[in-house]
Short mmCIF file of C-alpha atoms in Angstrom, two decimals:
data_model
loop_
_atom_site.label_atom_id
_atom_site.label_comp_id
_atom_site.label_asym_id
_atom_site.label_seq_id
_atom_site.Cartn_x
_atom_site.Cartn_y
_atom_site.Cartn_z
CA MET A 1 0.00 0.00 0.00
CA THR A 2 1.40 3.39 -0.97
CA GLN A 3 1.60 6.40 1.36
CA GLU A 4 -1.13 8.12 -0.65
CA GLN A 5 -3.49 5.13 -0.38
CA ALA A 6 -2.99 4.92 3.37
CA ALA A 7 -3.62 8.65 3.71
CA GLN A 8 -6.87 8.35 1.74
CA LEU A 9 -8.15 5.59 4.02
CA ALA A 10 -7.20 7.57 7.14
CA GLN A 11 -8.57 10.91 5.93
CA PRO A 12 -12.25 10.53 7.02
CA ILE A 13 -11.17 9.82 10.61
CA VAL A 14 -8.51 12.56 10.54
CA ASP A 15 -11.10 15.05 9.27
CA LEU A 16 -13.43 14.05 12.08
CA TYR A 17 -10.83 14.83 14.76
CA SER A 18 -9.63 17.96 13.00
CA GLU A 19 -13.18 19.38 13.01
CA LEU A 20 -13.69 18.20 16.60
CA THR A 21 -10.59 20.14 17.68
CA ASP A 22 -11.75 23.28 15.89
CA GLU A 23 -15.24 23.00 17.38
CA LEU A 24 -13.92 22.61 20.93
CA MET A 25 -11.59 25.59 20.52
CA THR A 26 -14.35 27.82 19.17
CA ALA A 27 -16.60 26.59 22.00
CA ILE A 28 -13.99 27.85 24.45
CA ALA A 29 -13.99 31.22 22.68
CA GLU A 30 -17.78 31.28 22.78
CA GLN A 31 -17.72 30.64 26.53
CA LEU A 32 -15.40 33.63 26.96
CA ALA A 33 -17.46 35.87 24.69
CA SER A 34 -19.19 37.92 27.38
CA TYR A 35 -17.09 40.84 28.54
CA GLY A 36 -19.85 43.12 29.80
CA GLY A 37 -21.62 43.48 33.11
CA MET A 38 -18.65 43.50 35.44
CA THR A 39 -15.66 45.80 35.07
CA GLU A 40 -13.67 44.24 37.93
CA THR A 41 -11.46 41.50 36.56
CA ALA A 42 -11.65 39.51 39.81
CA LYS A 43 -15.46 39.29 39.49
CA TRP A 44 -15.17 38.43 35.78
CA LYS A 45 -12.72 35.64 36.58
CA ALA A 46 -14.96 34.23 39.31
CA ALA A 47 -17.96 34.24 36.97
CA LYS A 48 -16.07 32.55 34.15
CA LEU A 49 -14.60 29.86 36.40
CA ALA A 50 -18.09 29.22 37.74
CA GLN A 51 -19.14 28.48 34.16
CA SER A 52 -16.52 25.74 33.77
CA GLY A 53 -19.06 23.07 34.64
CA SER A 54 -21.38 24.08 31.82
CA PHE A 55 -18.43 24.18 29.43
CA ASN A 56 -17.34 20.68 30.49
CA ARG A 57 -20.82 19.36 29.75
CA LYS A 58 -20.82 21.07 26.37
CA ALA A 59 -17.36 19.68 25.53
CA ALA A 60 -18.45 16.15 26.48
CA LYS A 61 -21.53 16.48 24.27
CA VAL A 62 -19.48 17.76 21.31
CA ILE A 63 -16.97 14.90 21.62
CA ALA A 64 -19.73 12.28 21.92
CA GLN A 65 -21.65 13.60 18.93
CA ARG A 66 -18.60 14.00 16.71
CA THR A 67 -17.08 10.59 17.44
CA LYS A 68 -20.17 8.36 17.48
CA ILE A 69 -19.49 7.20 13.89
CA CYS A 70 -15.81 6.60 14.59
CA PRO A 71 -16.14 2.79 15.05
CA GLU A 72 -17.84 2.49 11.65
CA LEU A 73 -15.10 4.55 9.99
CA ILE A 74 -12.43 2.38 11.61
CA VAL A 75 -14.02 -0.86 10.38
CA ALA A 76 -14.28 0.58 6.86
CA ALA A 77 -10.64 1.75 6.84
CA VAL A 78 -9.25 -1.57 8.09
CA GLU A 79 -11.37 -3.75 5.80
CA ASN A 80 -10.65 -1.56 2.76
CA ALA A 81 -6.92 -1.77 3.51
CA ALA A 82 -7.09 -5.57 3.51
CA TRP A 83 -9.11 -5.74 0.29
CA GLN A 84 -6.83 -3.27 -1.48
CA ALA A 85 -3.83 -5.39 -0.51
CA VAL A 86 -5.48 -8.56 -1.84
CA ASN A 87 -6.55 -6.90 -5.10
CA GLU A 88 -3.06 -5.53 -5.69
CA VAL A 89 -1.04 -8.65 -4.90
CA GLU A 90 -3.32 -11.47 -6.10
CA PRO A 91 -2.92 -10.96 -9.89
CA SER A 92 0.88 -11.12 -9.73
CA LEU A 93 0.79 -14.14 -7.43
CA GLN A 94 -1.57 -15.97 -9.77
CA GLU A 95 0.60 -15.11 -12.78
CA ALA A 96 3.72 -16.41 -11.04
CA ALA A 97 1.82 -19.58 -10.08
CA ARG A 98 0.73 -20.14 -13.71
CA MET A 99 4.38 -19.90 -14.75
CA GLY A 100 5.39 -22.44 -12.11
CA ILE A 101 7.60 -20.01 -10.14
CA ILE A 102 5.48 -20.51 -7.01
CA HIS A 103 2.77 -23.04 -6.21
CA ASP A 104 -0.94 -22.37 -6.62
CA ALA A 105 -3.21 -21.40 -3.73
CA GLU A 106 -6.91 -21.16 -3.03
CA ILE A 107 -8.60 -17.79 -2.61
CA SER A 108 -10.28 -18.09 0.74
CA ALA A 109 -10.95 -16.06 3.87
CA ASP A 110 -7.92 -16.92 5.97
CA SER A 111 -8.89 -17.21 9.66
CA SER A 112 -5.59 -15.61 10.69
CA VAL A 113 -6.37 -12.58 8.51
CA ILE A 114 -9.87 -12.26 10.01
CA GLN A 115 -8.36 -12.43 13.51
CA MET A 116 -5.74 -9.86 12.54
CA LEU A 117 -8.41 -7.46 11.24
CA SER A 118 -10.36 -7.74 14.47
CA MET A 119 -7.23 -7.07 16.52
CA TYR A 120 -6.34 -3.91 14.57
CA GLN A 121 -9.91 -2.62 14.71
CA GLN A 122 -9.90 -2.96 18.49
CA GLN A 123 -6.47 -1.32 18.81
CA THR A 124 -7.60 1.65 16.76
CA GLU A 125 -10.86 2.03 18.68
CA ASN A 126 -8.83 2.04 21.91
CA ALA A 127 -6.56 4.76 20.47
CA CYS A 128 -9.57 6.89 19.55
CA ASN A 129 -11.13 6.42 22.99
CA LEU A 130 -7.84 7.50 24.57
CA VAL A 131 -7.73 10.63 22.42
CA ASN A 132 -11.36 11.40 23.31
CA THR A 133 -10.52 11.20 27.02
CA VAL A 134 -7.39 13.34 26.69
CA MET A 135 -9.29 15.95 24.64
CA MET A 136 -11.96 16.11 27.31
CA TYR A 137 -9.64 17.03 30.17
CA LYS A 138 -7.31 19.13 27.96
CA ALA A 139 -10.31 21.20 26.81
CA ARG A 140 -11.31 21.68 30.45
CA ASP A 141 -7.75 22.69 31.40
CA ALA A 142 -7.51 25.00 28.38
CA TYR A 143 -10.67 26.86 29.37
CA THR A 144 -9.72 27.39 33.02
CA GLY A 145 -6.13 28.12 32.01
CA LEU A 146 -7.24 30.83 29.60
CA VAL A 147 -9.51 32.44 32.21
CA ASN A 148 -6.67 32.55 34.75
CA LYS A 149 -4.14 33.80 32.21
CA ILE A 150 -6.45 36.52 30.90
CA ALA A 151 -7.18 37.74 34.41
CA ASP A 152 -3.49 37.69 35.32
CA ILE A 153 -2.43 39.69 32.26
CA ALA A 154 -5.29 42.18 32.54
CA ASN A 155 -4.41 42.96 36.19
CA ARG A 156 -0.73 43.68 35.67
CA PRO A 157 -0.01 47.39 36.27
CA GLU A 158 2.65 47.48 33.56
CA TYR A 159 0.14 46.03 31.08
CA LEU A 160 -2.42 48.74 31.88
CA GLN A 161 0.26 51.39 31.48
CA ILE A 162 1.27 50.07 28.07
CA LEU A 163 -2.34 50.02 26.89
CA GLY A 164 -2.87 53.52 28.22
CA ARG A 165 0.11 54.86 26.30
CA ARG A 166 -1.13 53.18 23.12
CA THR A 167 -4.69 54.49 23.33
CA GLY A 168 -3.94 57.82 24.98
CA ALA A 169 -6.75 57.23 27.46
CA VAL A 170 -7.51 55.65 30.81
CA VAL A 171 -7.92 51.89 30.35
CA THR A 172 -10.96 50.24 31.90
CA GLY A 173 -11.06 46.70 33.25
CA MET A 174 -13.20 45.63 30.32
CA GLN A 175 -10.74 47.07 27.77
CA SER A 176 -7.74 45.44 29.41
CA ARG A 177 -9.49 42.08 29.49
CA GLN A 178 -10.52 42.30 25.85
CA THR A 179 -6.93 42.99 24.83
CA ALA A 180 -5.69 40.20 27.11
CA VAL A 181 -8.24 37.81 25.61
CA ARG A 182 -7.02 38.75 22.13
CA GLN A 183 -3.44 37.98 23.08
CA CYS A 184 -4.33 34.67 24.77
CA ILE A 185 -6.51 33.55 21.84
CA LYS A 186 -3.56 34.09 19.49
CA ASP A 187 -1.31 31.96 21.70
CA PHE A 188 -4.01 29.30 22.06
CA SER A 189 -4.66 29.11 18.31
CA GLU A 190 -0.92 28.64 17.67
CA LYS A 191 -0.56 25.88 20.25
CA GLY A 192 -3.86 24.11 19.58
CA LEU A 193 -5.62 21.54 21.74
CA PRO A 194 -3.65 18.37 22.62
CA GLY A 195 -5.17 14.95 22.00
CA PHE A 196 -2.32 12.72 23.15
CA VAL A 197 0.66 13.03 25.47
CA ASP A 198 3.51 10.57 24.86
CA ARG A 199 5.97 9.17 27.39
CA SER A 200 8.42 12.00 26.87
CA GLY A 201 5.70 14.54 27.68
CA ARG A 202 5.32 15.72 24.10
CA GLU A 203 1.78 16.84 23.28
CA TRP A 204 0.29 15.73 19.95
CA SER A 205 -2.62 17.45 18.27
CA PRO A 206 -5.61 15.08 17.92
CA GLU A 207 -5.51 15.05 14.12
CA ALA A 208 -1.72 14.47 14.04
CA TYR A 209 -1.89 11.54 16.44
CA ILE A 210 -4.97 9.97 14.84
CA ASN A 211 -3.46 10.47 11.38
CA MET A 212 -0.30 8.70 12.45
CA ASP A 213 -2.22 5.90 14.19
CA ILE A 214 -4.72 5.20 11.40
CA ARG A 215 -2.15 5.36 8.58
CA THR A 216 0.14 3.04 10.53
CA THR A 217 -2.77 0.67 11.21
CA VAL A 218 -3.99 0.44 7.62
CA ASN A 219 -0.40 -0.02 6.44
CA ASN A 220 0.09 -2.84 8.94
CA VAL A 221 -3.16 -4.46 7.80
CA ALA A 222 -2.12 -4.18 4.14
CA HIS A 223 1.36 -5.59 4.77
CA GLU A 224 0.17 -8.50 6.90
CA THR A 225 -2.61 -9.32 4.43
CA GLN A 226 -0.08 -9.28 1.61
CA PHE A 227 2.35 -11.48 3.55
CA ALA A 228 -0.47 -13.92 4.38
CA ARG A 229 -1.34 -14.27 0.68
CA MET A 230 2.34 -14.68 -0.21
CA ASP A 231 2.65 -17.43 2.41
CA ALA A 232 -0.34 -19.21 0.89
CA TYR A 233 1.46 -19.26 -2.49
CA GLY A 234 4.90 -20.02 -1.05
CA SER A 235 6.32 -16.68 -2.22
CA ASP A 236 9.30 -15.54 -0.12
CA LEU A 237 11.16 -12.62 -1.74
CA ILE A 238 10.01 -9.00 -1.43
CA GLU A 239 11.28 -5.74 -2.87
CA ILE A 240 11.01 -2.60 -0.76
CA SER A 241 9.94 0.52 -2.61
CA GLU A 242 12.22 3.53 -2.89
CA HIS A 243 11.26 7.16 -2.67
CA ALA A 244 12.80 10.56 -2.09
CA GLY A 245 12.39 11.84 1.47
CA ALA A 246 13.04 8.51 3.22
CA ARG A 247 13.85 8.65 6.94
CA PRO A 248 17.30 7.73 8.33
CA LEU A 249 16.25 4.24 9.50
CA CYS A 250 14.55 3.51 6.17
CA ALA A 251 16.93 5.03 3.61
CA PRO A 252 19.73 2.37 3.89
CA PHE A 253 17.27 -0.47 3.23
CA GLN A 254 14.96 0.92 0.57
CA GLY A 255 15.00 -0.30 -3.02
CA ARG A 256 16.51 -3.68 -2.10
CA LEU A 257 15.42 -7.34 -2.07
CA TYR A 258 14.84 -9.38 1.07
CA SER A 259 13.92 -12.90 2.06
CA ARG A 260 11.14 -13.00 4.63
CA SER A 261 12.19 -16.49 5.70
CA GLY A 262 15.68 -15.24 6.61
CA LYS A 263 17.70 -16.51 3.64
CA SER A 264 20.39 -14.68 1.67
CA GLY A 265 21.71 -15.24 -1.83
CA VAL A 266 21.44 -14.13 -5.45
CA THR A 267 18.45 -14.23 -7.80
CA THR A 268 17.76 -12.98 -11.32
CA ASP A 269 15.17 -10.62 -12.78
CA LEU A 270 13.22 -10.80 -16.04
CA TYR A 271 16.30 -9.82 -18.05
CA GLY A 272 18.68 -12.23 -16.35
CA ASN A 273 20.38 -9.58 -14.20
CA SER A 274 21.81 -10.90 -10.94
CA ILE A 275 20.35 -9.32 -7.80
CA THR A 276 21.53 -9.96 -4.26
CA TYR A 277 18.99 -10.46 -1.48
CA THR A 278 19.47 -10.61 2.28
CA SER A 279 17.43 -11.54 5.33
CA TRP A 280 14.40 -9.40 6.14
CA SER A 281 15.44 -9.55 9.80
CA SER A 282 18.62 -7.58 8.99
CA THR A 283 16.57 -4.45 8.24
CA SER A 284 14.98 -1.88 10.56
CA TYR A 285 11.60 -3.61 10.20
CA GLY A 286 9.91 -3.83 13.60
CA GLN A 287 11.32 -0.54 14.87
CA PRO A 288 8.80 2.33 15.22
CA ALA A 289 10.81 4.60 12.90
CA GLY A 290 12.02 1.73 10.69
CA LEU A 291 10.78 0.12 7.48
CA LEU A 292 6.97 -0.19 7.36
CA GLY A 293 6.85 1.42 10.81
CA ILE A 294 5.09 4.52 12.11
CA ASN A 295 4.67 7.16 9.41
CA CYS A 296 6.74 5.12 6.96
CA GLY A 297 5.97 5.78 3.31
CA HIS A 298 7.46 2.55 1.96
CA PHE A 299 5.63 -0.51 0.71
CA SER A 300 6.67 -4.00 -0.32
CA ASN A 301 5.99 -6.05 -3.45
CA PRO A 302 6.54 -9.75 -4.11
CA PHE A 303 9.62 -10.41 -6.25
CA PHE A 304 9.50 -13.44 -8.54
CA PRO A 305 12.82 -14.79 -9.89
CA GLY A 306 12.93 -14.58 -13.67
CA LEU A 307 9.69 -12.57 -13.83
CA SER A 308 10.00 -9.36 -11.82
CA VAL A 309 11.95 -6.22 -12.79
CA LYS A 310 13.76 -4.26 -10.10
CA SER A 311 12.98 -0.56 -9.76
CA PRO A 312 15.79 1.97 -10.51
CA PRO A 313 17.60 3.61 -7.54
CA ILE A 314 17.11 7.15 -6.24
CA LYS A 315 20.05 9.42 -5.38
CA ASN A 316 20.53 10.17 -1.68
CA GLU A 317 20.87 13.91 -2.33
CA LYS A 318 17.37 14.06 -3.84
CA ASN A 319 16.04 11.98 -0.94
CA ALA A 320 17.31 14.45 1.69
CA GLN A 321 16.13 17.52 -0.22
CA THR A 322 12.60 16.17 -0.70
CA LEU A 323 12.30 15.36 3.01
CA LYS A 324 13.41 18.89 3.92
CA LEU A 325 10.88 20.49 1.54
CA SER A 326 8.07 18.26 2.81
CA GLN A 327 8.77 19.26 6.42
CA LYS A 328 8.87 22.96 5.48
CA GLN A 329 5.51 22.69 3.68
CA ARG A 330 3.85 21.04 6.68
CA TYR A 331 5.20 23.79 8.95
CA LEU A 332 3.80 26.56 6.71
CA GLU A 333 0.44 24.73 6.46
CA ARG A 334 0.21 24.52 10.26
CA ARG A 335 0.80 28.28 10.51
CA VAL A 336 -2.07 28.96 8.09
CA ARG A 337 -4.38 26.66 10.07
CA ALA A 338 -3.43 28.40 13.32
CA SER A 339 -4.33 31.79 11.85
CA LYS A 340 -7.66 30.49 10.54
CA ARG A 341 -8.44 29.13 14.00
CA GLU A 342 -7.54 32.48 15.53
CA CYS A 343 -9.90 34.25 13.12
CA ALA A 344 -12.71 31.77 13.84
CA MET A 345 -12.32 32.19 17.61
CA LEU A 346 -12.15 35.99 17.48
CA ASP A 347 -15.22 35.97 15.23
CA LYS A 348 -17.08 34.01 17.93
CA LEU A 349 -15.88 36.54 20.49
CA GLY A 350 -17.20 39.40 18.36
CA ASP A 351 -13.79 41.08 18.53
CA LYS A 352 -13.74 42.96 15.20
CA GLU A 353 -10.44 44.72 15.84
CA GLY A 354 -8.73 41.51 16.87
CA PHE A 355 -10.25 39.68 13.89
CA ASN A 356 -8.92 42.30 11.46
CA THR A 357 -5.41 41.98 12.88
CA ALA A 358 -5.58 38.19 12.69
CA ALA A 359 -6.88 38.42 9.10
CA ILE A 360 -3.78 40.35 8.05
CA ARG A 361 -1.59 37.73 9.71
CA LEU A 362 -3.52 34.99 7.88
CA LYS A 363 -3.07 36.78 4.55
CA ASN A 364 0.70 37.02 5.10
CA ARG A 365 1.00 33.36 6.08
CA LYS A 366 -1.02 32.22 3.08
CA ALA A 367 1.20 34.35 0.84
CA THR A 368 4.32 32.76 2.36
CA LEU A 369 2.92 29.27 1.76
CA ASN A 370 1.91 30.06 -1.82
CA ASP A 371 5.31 31.60 -2.53
CA PHE A 372 7.01 28.45 -1.22
CA LEU A 373 4.78 26.21 -3.38
CA ASN A 374 5.43 28.32 -6.50
CA LYS A 375 9.19 28.32 -5.99
CA THR A 376 9.46 24.59 -5.24
CA GLY A 377 6.76 23.33 -7.60
CA ARG A 378 5.18 21.31 -4.79
CA THR A 379 1.44 20.54 -4.81
CA ALA A 380 -0.92 22.62 -2.69
CA ARG A 381 -2.79 20.53 -0.08
CA ASN A 382 -5.86 22.62 0.76
CA ASP A 383 -7.25 19.82 2.94
CA ARG A 384 -4.40 20.42 5.39
CA THR A 385 -5.34 24.06 5.94
CA GLN A 386 -9.10 23.69 6.35
CA VAL A 387 -10.56 24.71 9.72
CA PHE A 388 -14.03 23.95 11.04
CA GLY A 389 -15.68 27.27 11.94
CA PHE A 390 -13.74 29.16 9.29
CA GLY A 391 -16.18 28.93 6.41
CA ARG A 392 -17.07 31.16 3.49
CA SER A 393 -18.46 33.91 5.73
CA GLN A 394 -15.30 34.12 7.85
CA ALA A 395 -13.07 33.81 4.78
CA ALA A 396 -14.90 36.70 3.09
CA LYS A 397 -14.63 38.87 6.21
CA ALA A 398 -10.94 38.02 6.56
CA SER A 399 -10.34 38.89 2.91
CA ARG A 400 -12.06 42.26 3.31
CA ALA A 401 -10.24 43.02 6.54
CA ALA A 402 -6.83 42.18 5.03
CA LYS A 403 -7.44 44.77 2.28
CA LEU A 404 -8.13 47.63 4.71
#
């Protein structure tokens, strides 16, 4: 299974969590929307913290509603991965069997494959449930954290003095809070809402973690289904694909032949060229960042002596450059998404001045991304910059504001 195929199967679930993140963040902004009534920041803070219970209930409802179809999406992704693997590998296996290179095999529902599918479905459901739980308490912490941070900034004497010098007027409690909210929303939109915390303490965004988990899962399903069909035919040799941008633990092993049973030796291709193969166990397979591991873009194909043709090699210089460009594009795309989230949240807050400032920042970040794409010739991925809550209305307002 190619990286693109795995991404396509994962995309519906990734989109679900991406929109869930955006909705929770805008819900936080909506909860903070009321500035009026009390000018004392201490009273405002007390009122907003008292509302944390209602926000928690709203967040739980949003998560439950958004993720209720997640199990169905997981089943579809896993089963489609298995069927794609069978459809891709079966014709070549049957052709090799007709030529007598491998023995024939029946096409049947292998019990081990069915068991494997069930196992991966359960693993993925558990991962989604974990993310749901983490998002619930991270959304709660984000709300109370923002309230405390806003109140702290708005009460600082030096902050009031700075605002007073800027506006040339006495700053009220409401004005200082609104400016503090604007600053905190910007920081929040840049950081996002975590959905997973790994052992090292690193926080993953929900869509990044789910994307990694689902793509890894469907790849594992595809590989194990392929290997099961190869075992049924008695096919042992595999060729690992080669692509520019390979990771350090993958690059030394890509584009080569391996024996899954642990043998080593020399075979020939369709044109009689000699090709060396080594044991599959000598590779980085099985390591998280190794061949066919987490976020790996490689795939394997059966290699039939005297029938298959080996793919041409890729230069290491091109490999490193492509990886660097890909990482730069993802960074610029994340910046655009952060600005769209900021605009969506400020729109919910009704902060026109803050929205206009954020719109200019969004325009500049989009221009930087487009300039990068034009100079490098890379393909624009609009799906990576979409934000729930930033629709046509917000886009039109942002466009108008950026022209002022």
